[in-house]
PDB file of C-alpha atoms in Angstrom:
ATOM      1  CA  MET H   1      11.156 -24.398 -33.940  1.00 59.00           C
ATOM      2  CA  GLU H   2      12.119 -28.103 -33.340  1.00 71.00           C
ATOM      3  CA  LYS H   3       9.354 -30.299 -32.667  1.00 78.00           C
ATOM      4  CA  PRO H   4       9.265 -31.215 -28.799  1.00 77.00           C
ATOM      5  CA  THR H   5      10.183 -35.154 -27.997  1.00 82.00           C
ATOM      6  CA  ARG H   6       8.199 -36.917 -25.696  1.00 82.00           C
ATOM      7  CA  ILE H   7      11.162 -37.189 -23.078  1.00 86.00           C
ATOM      8  CA  GLY H   8      11.096 -33.364 -23.257  1.00 82.00           C
ATOM      9  CA  LEU H   9       7.387 -32.741 -23.046  1.00 86.00           C
ATOM     10  CA  LEU H  10       7.382 -35.455 -20.109  1.00 89.00           C
ATOM     11  CA  GLY H  11      10.189 -33.652 -18.380  1.00 89.00           C
ATOM     12  CA  LYS H  12       8.183 -30.227 -18.747  1.00 89.00           C
ATOM     13  CA  GLY H  13       5.089 -31.911 -17.185  1.00 90.00           C
ATOM     14  CA  ILE H  14       6.696 -33.141 -14.258  1.00 93.00           C
ATOM     15  CA  VAL H  15       8.477 -29.835 -13.715  1.00 93.00           C
ATOM     16  CA  LEU H  16       5.290 -27.779 -14.080  1.00 92.00           C
ATOM     17  CA  THR H  17       3.315 -30.540 -12.014  1.00 93.00           C
ATOM     18  CA  LEU H  18       6.030 -30.012  -9.301  1.00 94.00           C
ATOM     19  CA  VAL H  19       5.801 -26.192  -9.538  1.00 93.00           C
ATOM     20  CA  VAL H  20       1.910 -26.109  -9.181  1.00 91.00           C
ATOM     21  CA  ALA H  21       2.177 -28.397  -6.064  1.00 90.00           C
ATOM     22  CA  ALA H  22       4.786 -26.503  -4.428  1.00 91.00           C
ATOM     23  CA  VAL H  23       2.632 -23.356  -4.851  1.00 86.00           C
ATOM     24  CA  ALA H  24      -1.047 -24.742  -4.350  1.00 87.00           C
ATOM     25  CA  TYR H  25       0.053 -26.831  -1.167  1.00 88.00           C
ATOM     26  CA  PRO H  26       0.741 -23.764   1.269  1.00 86.00           C
ATOM     27  CA  LEU H  27      -2.464 -21.910  -0.243  1.00 86.00           C
ATOM     28  CA  LEU H  28      -4.664 -25.096   0.206  1.00 88.00           C
ATOM     29  CA  GLY H  29      -3.220 -25.455   3.734  1.00 86.00           C
ATOM     30  CA  VAL H  30      -3.806 -22.050   4.596  1.00 86.00           C
ATOM     31  CA  ILE H  31      -7.322 -21.940   3.443  1.00 88.00           C
ATOM     32  CA  GLY H  32      -7.800 -25.202   4.914  1.00 88.00           C
ATOM     33  CA  THR H  33      -6.507 -24.281   8.376  1.00 86.00           C
ATOM     34  CA  SER H  34      -8.814 -20.902   8.643  1.00 85.00           C
ATOM     35  CA  PHE H  35     -11.805 -23.243   8.310  1.00 87.00           C
ATOM     36  CA  ALA H  36     -10.119 -25.907  10.696  1.00 84.00           C
ATOM     37  CA  SER H  37     -12.069 -26.536  14.392  1.00 82.00           C
ATOM     38  CA  GLN H  38      -9.936 -26.945  17.450  1.00 81.00           C
ATOM     39  CA  SER H  39      -9.951 -30.699  17.001  1.00 81.00           C
ATOM     40  CA  ASP H  40      -8.709 -30.257  13.692  1.00 79.00           C
ATOM     41  CA  ILE H  41      -5.995 -28.277  14.556  1.00 80.00           C
ATOM     42  CA  ILE H  42      -5.585 -30.696  17.489  1.00 79.00           C
ATOM     43  CA  LYS H  43      -5.001 -33.774  15.483  1.00 80.00           C
ATOM     44  CA  SER H  44      -2.793 -31.751  12.875  1.00 76.00           C
ATOM     45  CA  PRO H  45       0.085 -29.773  14.146  1.00 70.00           C
ATOM     46  CA  GLY H  46       0.833 -28.188  11.246  1.00 72.00           C
ATOM     47  CA  LEU H  47      -1.682 -26.971   8.329  1.00 79.00           C
ATOM     48  CA  VAL H  48      -4.792 -28.552   7.804  1.00 81.00           C
ATOM     49  CA  LEU H  49      -5.318 -29.558   4.178  1.00 81.00           C
ATOM     50  CA  TRP H  50      -8.623 -31.247   4.401  1.00 83.00           C
ATOM     51  CA  PRO H  51     -10.712 -30.238   8.027  1.00 83.00           C
ATOM     52  CA  GLU H  52     -12.734 -32.820   8.986  1.00 82.00           C
ATOM     53  CA  HIS H  53     -14.963 -30.271  10.949  1.00 81.00           C
ATOM     54  CA  PRO H  54     -15.184 -27.239   9.139  1.00 84.00           C
ATOM     55  CA  THR H  55     -16.446 -23.951  10.693  1.00 84.00           C
ATOM     56  CA  THR H  56     -16.155 -20.403   9.882  1.00 84.00           C
ATOM     57  CA  GLU H  57     -15.619 -19.713  13.436  1.00 83.00           C
ATOM     58  CA  ALA H  58     -12.253 -17.689  12.573  1.00 82.00           C
ATOM     59  CA  TYR H  59     -13.767 -15.283  10.300  1.00 83.00           C
ATOM     60  CA  ARG H  60     -16.050 -14.709  12.718  1.00 82.00           C
ATOM     61  CA  THR H  61     -13.729 -13.978  15.230  1.00 77.00           C
ATOM     62  CA  VAL H  62     -11.710 -11.716  12.960  1.00 77.00           C
ATOM     63  CA  LEU H  63     -14.454  -9.767  11.366  1.00 77.00           C
ATOM     64  CA  GLY H  64     -16.364  -9.797  14.419  1.00 75.00           C
ATOM     65  CA  GLY H  65     -13.743  -7.625  16.457  1.00 66.00           C
ATOM     66  CA  GLY H  66     -13.663  -5.148  14.087  1.00 75.00           C
ATOM     67  CA  VAL H  67      -9.724  -4.500  13.888  1.00 79.00           C
ATOM     68  CA  VAL H  68      -9.440  -6.368  10.924  1.00 80.00           C
ATOM     69  CA  THR H  69     -12.039  -5.063   9.121  1.00 84.00           C
ATOM     70  CA  HIS H  70     -11.102  -1.255   9.993  1.00 86.00           C
ATOM     71  CA  ALA H  71      -7.432  -2.149   8.645  1.00 87.00           C
ATOM     72  CA  LEU H  72      -9.376  -3.792   5.404  1.00 86.00           C
ATOM     73  CA  LEU H  73     -10.962  -0.822   4.793  1.00 89.00           C
ATOM     74  CA  ILE H  74      -7.837   1.555   5.019  1.00 91.00           C
ATOM     75  CA  SER H  75      -6.093  -0.375   2.865  1.00 90.00           C
ATOM     76  CA  ILE H  76      -8.459  -0.506   0.361  1.00 90.00           C
ATOM     77  CA  GLY H  77      -8.584   3.052   0.396  1.00 92.00           C
ATOM     78  CA  VAL H  78      -4.737   3.763   0.105  1.00 93.00           C
ATOM     79  CA  THR H  79      -4.239   1.254  -2.491  1.00 92.00           C
ATOM     80  CA  LEU H  80      -6.892   2.556  -4.820  1.00 93.00           C
ATOM     81  CA  VAL H  81      -6.088   6.022  -4.108  1.00 94.00           C
ATOM     82  CA  GLY H  82      -2.040   5.916  -4.204  1.00 93.00           C
ATOM     83  CA  THR H  83      -2.613   3.485  -7.286  1.00 93.00           C
ATOM     84  CA  ALA H  84      -4.415   6.277  -8.912  1.00 94.00           C
ATOM     85  CA  CYS H  85      -2.167   8.848  -7.810  1.00 94.00           C
ATOM     86  CA  SER H  86       1.052   7.234  -8.735  1.00 94.00           C
ATOM     87  CA  VAL H  87      -0.322   6.086 -12.092  1.00 94.00           C
ATOM     88  CA  LEU H  88      -1.129   9.733 -13.165  1.00 94.00           C
ATOM     89  CA  VAL H  89       2.186  11.161 -11.897  1.00 94.00           C
ATOM     90  CA  THR H  90       4.066   8.468 -13.894  1.00 93.00           C
ATOM     91  CA  ILE H  91       2.144   9.015 -17.029  1.00 93.00           C
ATOM     92  CA  GLY H  92       2.835  12.777 -16.789  1.00 91.00           C
ATOM     93  CA  MET H  93       6.573  12.415 -16.100  1.00 91.00           C
ATOM     94  CA  ALA H  94       7.016   9.295 -18.491  1.00 91.00           C
ATOM     95  CA  TYR H  95       5.353  11.350 -21.356  1.00 90.00           C
ATOM     96  CA  GLY H  96       7.319  14.627 -20.511  1.00 88.00           C
ATOM     97  CA  LEU H  97      10.591  12.257 -20.409  1.00 88.00           C
ATOM     98  CA  SER H  98       9.949  10.532 -23.828  1.00 87.00           C
ATOM     99  CA  ARG H  99       9.681  13.707 -25.829  1.00 83.00           C
ATOM    100  CA  ARG H 100      13.502  14.923 -26.971  1.00 78.00           C
ATOM    101  CA  ASP H 101      12.115  18.651 -26.898  1.00 77.00           C
ATOM    102  CA  VAL H 102      11.931  18.666 -23.337  1.00 79.00           C
ATOM    103  CA  THR H 103      14.907  20.672 -21.383  1.00 79.00           C
ATOM    104  CA  GLY H 104      16.425  19.103 -18.700  1.00 81.00           C
ATOM    105  CA  SER H 105      14.814  15.721 -19.437  1.00 81.00           C
ATOM    106  CA  ARG H 106      18.019  13.641 -19.552  1.00 84.00           C
ATOM    107  CA  PHE H 107      18.950  15.032 -16.214  1.00 86.00           C
ATOM    108  CA  ILE H 108      15.492  14.411 -14.914  1.00 86.00           C
ATOM    109  CA  LEU H 109      15.672  10.888 -15.852  1.00 84.00           C
ATOM    110  CA  MET H 110      19.373  10.106 -14.153  1.00 87.00           C
ATOM    111  CA  THR H 111      18.021  11.556 -10.942  1.00 85.00           C
ATOM    112  CA  ALA H 112      14.945   9.190 -11.035  1.00 83.00           C
ATOM    113  CA  LEU H 113      17.424   6.269 -12.069  1.00 83.00           C
ATOM    114  CA  LEU H 114      19.662   6.834  -9.279  1.00 85.00           C
ATOM    115  CA  THR H 115      16.898   6.275  -6.652  1.00 81.00           C
ATOM    116  CA  MET H 116      17.146   2.469  -8.375  1.00 79.00           C
ATOM    117  CA  LEU H 117      20.901   2.381  -7.469  1.00 81.00           C
ATOM    118  CA  PHE H 118      21.081   4.284  -4.082  1.00 81.00           C
ATOM    119  CA  ASP H 119      18.801   4.424  -1.233  1.00 78.00           C
ATOM    120  CA  PRO H 120      18.937   7.230   1.422  1.00 79.00           C
ATOM    121  CA  GLY H 121      18.295   5.237   4.118  1.00 81.00           C
ATOM    122  CA  ILE H 122      15.756   5.082   7.037  1.00 85.00           C
ATOM    123  CA  ILE H 123      16.570   8.545   9.024  1.00 88.00           C
ATOM    124  CA  PRO H 124      16.622  10.608   6.262  1.00 87.00           C
ATOM    125  CA  LYS H 125      13.365   9.246   5.154  1.00 88.00           C
ATOM    126  CA  PHE H 126      12.068   9.398   8.546  1.00 89.00           C
ATOM    127  CA  LEU H 127      13.121  13.075   8.775  1.00 90.00           C
ATOM    128  CA  THR H 128      11.793  14.183   5.611  1.00 89.00           C
ATOM    129  CA  VAL H 129       8.390  12.545   5.958  1.00 89.00           C
ATOM    130  CA  LYS H 130       8.339  14.274   9.606  1.00 90.00           C
ATOM    131  CA  GLU H 131       9.270  17.620   8.301  1.00 91.00           C
ATOM    132  CA  LEU H 132       6.768  17.407   5.914  1.00 89.00           C
ATOM    133  CA  GLY H 133       3.993  17.289   8.202  1.00 89.00           C
ATOM    134  CA  LEU H 134       2.890  13.340   7.021  1.00 89.00           C
ATOM    135  CA  TYR H 135       4.087  11.662  10.216  1.00 90.00           C
ATOM    136  CA  ASP H 136       0.935   9.491  11.702  1.00 89.00           C
ATOM    137  CA  THR H 137      -1.067  10.333   8.286  1.00 90.00           C
ATOM    138  CA  LEU H 138      -2.184   8.203   5.862  1.00 90.00           C
ATOM    139  CA  ALA H 139      -0.527  10.303   3.187  1.00 90.00           C
ATOM    140  CA  SER H 140       2.923   9.024   4.731  1.00 90.00           C
ATOM    141  CA  LEU H 141       1.613   5.492   3.389  1.00 90.00           C
ATOM    142  CA  VAL H 142       1.553   7.222  -0.474  1.00 91.00           C
ATOM    143  CA  MET H 143       3.689  10.295  -0.630  1.00 89.00           C
ATOM    144  CA  PRO H 144       7.134   8.532  -0.017  1.00 88.00           C
ATOM    145  CA  THR H 145       6.334   5.734  -2.697  1.00 86.00           C
ATOM    146  CA  LEU H 146       4.464   7.863  -5.115  1.00 90.00           C
ATOM    147  CA  VAL H 147       6.720   7.184  -8.372  1.00 90.00           C
ATOM    148  CA  SER H 148       8.889   3.713  -8.674  1.00 88.00           C
ATOM    149  CA  ALA H 149      11.844   4.437 -11.103  1.00 88.00           C
ATOM    150  CA  PHE H 150      11.109   1.048 -12.713  1.00 88.00           C
ATOM    151  CA  ASN H 151       7.572   1.820 -13.713  1.00 89.00           C
ATOM    152  CA  LEU H 152       8.682   4.889 -15.093  1.00 90.00           C
ATOM    153  CA  VAL H 153      11.162   3.676 -17.089  1.00 88.00           C
ATOM    154  CA  VAL H 154       8.967   1.011 -18.544  1.00 87.00           C
ATOM    155  CA  LEU H 155       6.246   3.618 -19.407  1.00 89.00           C
ATOM    156  CA  ARG H 156       8.640   5.732 -21.130  1.00 89.00           C
ATOM    157  CA  SER H 157      10.222   3.171 -23.155  1.00 87.00           C
ATOM    158  CA  PHE H 158       6.582   2.456 -24.457  1.00 87.00           C
ATOM    159  CA  PHE H 159       5.642   5.975 -24.977  1.00 88.00           C
ATOM    160  CA  MET H 160       9.190   6.484 -27.387  1.00 87.00           C
ATOM    161  CA  ASN H 161       8.492   3.424 -29.189  1.00 85.00           C
ATOM    162  CA  LEU H 162       5.299   4.524 -30.690  1.00 84.00           C
ATOM    163  CA  PRO H 163       5.565   5.612 -34.203  1.00 85.00           C
ATOM    164  CA  GLU H 164       6.603   9.435 -34.467  1.00 83.00           C
ATOM    165  CA  GLU H 165       3.962   9.757 -37.129  1.00 85.00           C
ATOM    166  CA  LEU H 166       1.160   9.451 -34.622  1.00 83.00           C
ATOM    167  CA  TYR H 167       2.345  12.584 -32.731  1.00 82.00           C
ATOM    168  CA  ASP H 168       3.189  14.338 -36.243  1.00 83.00           C
ATOM    169  CA  ALA H 169      -0.155  13.904 -37.344  1.00 87.00           C
ATOM    170  CA  ALA H 170      -1.812  15.064 -34.220  1.00 84.00           C
ATOM    171  CA  LYS H 171       0.094  18.246 -33.889  1.00 85.00           C
ATOM    172  CA  VAL H 172      -0.909  18.797 -37.385  1.00 86.00           C
ATOM    173  CA  ASP H 173      -4.764  18.675 -36.500  1.00 83.00           C
ATOM    174  CA  GLY H 174      -3.870  21.089 -33.737  1.00 84.00           C
ATOM    175  CA  ALA H 175      -3.579  19.042 -30.810  1.00 81.00           C
ATOM    176  CA  GLY H 176      -1.615  20.045 -28.083  1.00 84.00           C
ATOM    177  CA  ASP H 177       0.765  17.741 -25.709  1.00 83.00           C
ATOM    178  CA  LEU H 178      -2.364  17.159 -23.280  1.00 86.00           C
ATOM    179  CA  ARG H 179      -4.917  16.261 -25.942  1.00 88.00           C
ATOM    180  CA  ILE H 180      -2.118  14.119 -27.846  1.00 87.00           C
ATOM    181  CA  LEU H 181      -1.518  12.483 -24.245  1.00 87.00           C
ATOM    182  CA  ILE H 182      -5.077  11.718 -23.822  1.00 88.00           C
ATOM    183  CA  GLN H 183      -6.422  10.769 -27.246  1.00 87.00           C
ATOM    184  CA  VAL H 184      -3.637   9.236 -28.840  1.00 86.00           C
ATOM    185  CA  VAL H 185      -0.850   8.030 -26.441  1.00 88.00           C
ATOM    186  CA  LEU H 186      -2.931   6.490 -23.449  1.00 88.00           C
ATOM    187  CA  PRO H 187      -5.825   4.645 -25.694  1.00 87.00           C
ATOM    188  CA  LEU H 188      -2.610   2.771 -26.977  1.00 85.00           C
ATOM    189  CA  SER H 189      -1.259   2.161 -23.503  1.00 85.00           C
ATOM    190  CA  LYS H 190      -3.646  -0.166 -21.885  1.00 83.00           C
ATOM    191  CA  ALA H 191      -1.712  -3.260 -21.889  1.00 82.00           C
ATOM    192  CA  VAL H 192       1.517  -1.311 -19.945  1.00 86.00           C
ATOM    193  CA  LEU H 193      -1.187   0.737 -17.805  1.00 89.00           C
ATOM    194  CA  ALA H 194      -2.519  -2.112 -16.213  1.00 85.00           C
ATOM    195  CA  VAL H 195       0.954  -3.854 -15.624  1.00 85.00           C
ATOM    196  CA  ILE H 196       2.156  -0.703 -13.941  1.00 89.00           C
ATOM    197  CA  SER H 197      -1.153  -0.338 -11.998  1.00 89.00           C
ATOM    198  CA  LEU H 198      -0.782  -3.925 -11.013  1.00 87.00           C
ATOM    199  CA  PHE H 199       2.616  -3.315  -9.814  1.00 88.00           C
ATOM    200  CA  TYR H 200       1.629  -0.287  -7.634  1.00 92.00           C
ATOM    201  CA  ALA H 201      -1.450  -1.635  -6.427  1.00 90.00           C
ATOM    202  CA  VAL H 202       0.459  -4.566  -4.975  1.00 88.00           C
ATOM    203  CA  THR H 203       3.238  -2.360  -3.526  1.00 89.00           C
ATOM    204  CA  TYR H 204       0.623  -0.506  -1.602  1.00 91.00           C
ATOM    205  CA  TRP H 205      -1.383  -3.058  -0.715  1.00 89.00           C
ATOM    206  CA  ASN H 206       1.408  -5.450   1.023  1.00 85.00           C
ATOM    207  CA  ALA H 207       3.232  -2.533   2.264  1.00 84.00           C
ATOM    208  CA  PHE H 208       3.779  -2.749   5.937  1.00 84.00           C
ATOM    209  CA  PHE H 209       7.305  -1.009   6.570  1.00 87.00           C
ATOM    210  CA  ASN H 210       5.923   2.495   5.580  1.00 87.00           C
ATOM    211  CA  ALA H 211       3.278   1.815   8.429  1.00 89.00           C
ATOM    212  CA  MET H 212       5.454   0.664  10.907  1.00 88.00           C
ATOM    213  CA  LEU H 213       7.830   3.888  10.500  1.00 88.00           C
ATOM    214  CA  TYR H 214       5.223   6.457   9.835  1.00 90.00           C
ATOM    215  CA  LEU H 215       2.531   5.520  11.736  1.00 89.00           C
ATOM    216  CA  ASN H 216       2.149   5.666  15.647  1.00 87.00           C
ATOM    217  CA  ASP H 217      -1.703   5.577  15.962  1.00 83.00           C
ATOM    218  CA  SER H 218      -2.869   1.787  15.413  1.00 81.00           C
ATOM    219  CA  GLN H 219      -6.033   3.207  14.207  1.00 85.00           C
ATOM    220  CA  ASN H 220      -4.581   4.114  11.076  1.00 86.00           C
ATOM    221  CA  TRP H 221      -2.544   0.686  10.650  1.00 87.00           C
ATOM    222  CA  PRO H 222      -3.350  -0.947   7.350  1.00 89.00           C
ATOM    223  CA  LEU H 223      -3.936  -4.695   6.900  1.00 85.00           C
ATOM    224  CA  ALA H 224      -0.536  -5.360   6.082  1.00 84.00           C
ATOM    225  CA  MET H 225       0.449  -3.790   9.627  1.00 86.00           C
ATOM    226  CA  VAL H 226      -2.184  -5.953  11.399  1.00 82.00           C
ATOM    227  CA  LEU H 227      -1.340  -9.034   9.908  1.00 79.00           C
ATOM    228  CA  ARG H 228       2.306  -8.602  10.773  1.00 78.00           C
ATOM    229  CA  THR H 229       1.194  -7.486  14.399  1.00 77.00           C
ATOM    230  CA  PHE H 230      -1.171 -10.599  14.793  1.00 72.00           C
ATOM    231  CA  VAL H 231       0.467 -13.268  12.819  1.00 66.00           C
ATOM    232  CA  LEU H 232       4.012 -13.010  12.960  1.00 65.00           C
ATOM    233  CA  GLN H 233       4.249 -11.427  16.424  1.00 59.00           C
ATOM    234  CA  GLY H 234       1.242 -13.566  17.839  1.00 55.00           C
ATOM    235  CA  GLN H 235      -0.881 -10.220  19.484  1.00 58.00           C
ATOM    236  CA  SER H 236      -4.507 -10.799  19.741  1.00 57.00           C
ATOM    237  CA  LEU H 237      -6.836  -9.072  18.031  1.00 56.00           C
ATOM    238  CA  GLU H 238      -8.400  -6.250  19.773  1.00 53.00           C
ATOM    239  CA  GLY H 239     -12.323  -5.650  19.971  1.00 45.00           C
ATOM    240  CA  ALA H 240     -13.481  -9.371  20.404  1.00 45.00           C
ATOM    241  CA  SER H 241     -16.425  -9.697  22.301  1.00 43.00           C
ATOM    242  CA  ALA H 242     -16.245 -10.534  25.749  1.00 39.00           C
ATOM    243  CA  GLY H 243     -17.557 -14.359  26.777  1.00 41.00           C
ATOM    244  CA  GLU H 244     -17.705 -15.331  23.167  1.00 45.00           C
ATOM    245  CA  THR H 245     -16.146 -18.341  22.054  1.00 45.00           C
ATOM    246  CA  LEU H 246     -13.074 -17.606  19.926  1.00 52.00           C
ATOM    247  CA  ALA H 247     -11.788 -19.890  17.189  1.00 61.00           C
ATOM    248  CA  PRO H 248      -8.369 -21.584  17.397  1.00 70.00           C
ATOM    249  CA  GLN H 249      -5.631 -18.816  17.339  1.00 76.00           C
ATOM    250  CA  GLN H 250      -3.985 -20.681  14.106  1.00 79.00           C
ATOM    251  CA  SER H 251      -7.313 -20.721  12.351  1.00 82.00           C
ATOM    252  CA  VAL H 252      -7.721 -17.404  13.230  1.00 80.00           C
ATOM    253  CA  GLN H 253      -4.344 -16.181  12.089  1.00 80.00           C
ATOM    254  CA  MET H 254      -4.824 -18.352   8.560  1.00 84.00           C
ATOM    255  CA  ALA H 255      -8.073 -16.412   8.107  1.00 84.00           C
ATOM    256  CA  VAL H 256      -6.143 -12.835   8.240  1.00 82.00           C
ATOM    257  CA  LEU H 257      -3.860 -14.127   5.540  1.00 83.00           C
ATOM    258  CA  VAL H 258      -6.891 -15.501   3.151  1.00 86.00           C
ATOM    259  CA  ILE H 259      -8.286 -11.971   3.720  1.00 83.00           C
ATOM    260  CA  ALA H 260      -5.442  -9.872   2.947  1.00 82.00           C
ATOM    261  CA  VAL H 261      -4.309 -12.478  -0.173  1.00 83.00           C
ATOM    262  CA  VAL H 262      -8.138 -12.779  -1.679  1.00 81.00           C
ATOM    263  CA  PRO H 263      -8.545  -9.268  -2.990  1.00 79.00           C
ATOM    264  CA  ILE H 264      -5.040  -9.336  -5.298  1.00 78.00           C
ATOM    265  CA  LEU H 265      -6.168 -13.060  -6.257  1.00 79.00           C
ATOM    266  CA  CYS H 266      -9.457 -11.533  -7.410  1.00 78.00           C
ATOM    267  CA  VAL H 267      -8.062  -8.550  -9.374  1.00 76.00           C
ATOM    268  CA  TYR H 268      -5.059 -10.443 -11.177  1.00 73.00           C
ATOM    269  CA  PRO H 269      -7.077 -12.686 -13.733  1.00 72.00           C
ATOM    270  CA  PHE H 270      -8.638  -9.803 -15.485  1.00 70.00           C
ATOM    271  CA  LEU H 271      -4.637  -8.184 -15.990  1.00 67.00           C
ATOM    272  CA  GLN H 272      -3.260 -11.505 -16.747  1.00 65.00           C
ATOM    273  CA  ARG H 273      -3.808 -10.891 -20.825  1.00 64.00           C
ATOM    274  CA  TYR H 274      -1.962  -7.633 -20.119  1.00 63.00           C
ATOM    275  CA  PHE H 275       0.696  -9.048 -18.026  1.00 61.00           C
ATOM    276  CA  THR H 276       3.198 -10.597 -20.721  1.00 57.00           C
ATOM    277  CA  LYS H 277       2.752  -7.677 -23.234  1.00 56.00           C
ATOM    278  CA  GLY H 278       3.248  -5.209 -20.898  1.00 51.00           C
ATOM    279  CA  VAL H 279       6.169  -6.447 -19.244  1.00 52.00           C
ATOM    280  CA  LEU H 280       7.642  -7.079 -22.387  1.00 52.00           C
ATOM    281  CA  THR H 281       7.497  -3.347 -23.538  1.00 52.00           C
ATOM    282  CA  GLY H 282      10.555  -2.024 -24.961  1.00 48.00           C
ATOM    283  CA  ALA H 283      12.583  -5.152 -24.926  1.00 47.00           C
ATOM    284  CA  VAL H 284      12.360  -5.552 -28.529  1.00 47.00           C
ATOM    285  CA  LYS H 285      13.240  -2.668 -30.858  1.00 48.00           C
ATOM    286  CA  GLY H 286      12.730  -2.167 -34.587  1.00 47.00           C
TER     287      GLY H 286
END
């Protein structure tokens, strides 16, 4: 609680400046390179922080081919549907496990926690997905990761920390468990719900490993899989117009990166005020 010294404030300012520079430089470099022309790429062997001849040719090449646009729509759909399903299932499980009178709740909770410690492995998960008829379908991107044990524990801790008098008062008024959950618990849980929704959304948006395992048809690939195939493996985008003057490959790669990052950057500021409060839920008791 002591007042910080000038040296301390100076040290914090220097460290914060270095951290911001370490984060901002590659981000600005990716954005600048995506707008760079061929002459800018030749002049600067690495990332182009400030292109002298900015052009949107890379974005026209990316969006004009149709591959990235199609993958973007798939990622948006999978993220929205997957996040909604995951949040609903997590809410139901967390509320049930937070009630002490539910039979077998401790066994179910321990089973969920075991998934955080022991991974079944790639082959068993692949065989399970195939036997359930989910192979080569978009459902394979959602069902294997429907519930996160970490998010379940966070939400359960929040529900358990709510005053028991709220539940008792609602029961006295004749409310059942479903009505208590919808009208009493959920309105008080906006912060933690925003945080776990963000966690789920980022997981679905960035997931490429499940797509690589379970999707054989490239028409069903999400944006993360297209990003990995094109940027890391250097394969060209299909569907570009014949005879069209394409942008430099490095600029096109950075344009795909920008398109993949922008949606999360647009959503995060709206959830930022809930983030700290939601993450610390259950950290302090009493």
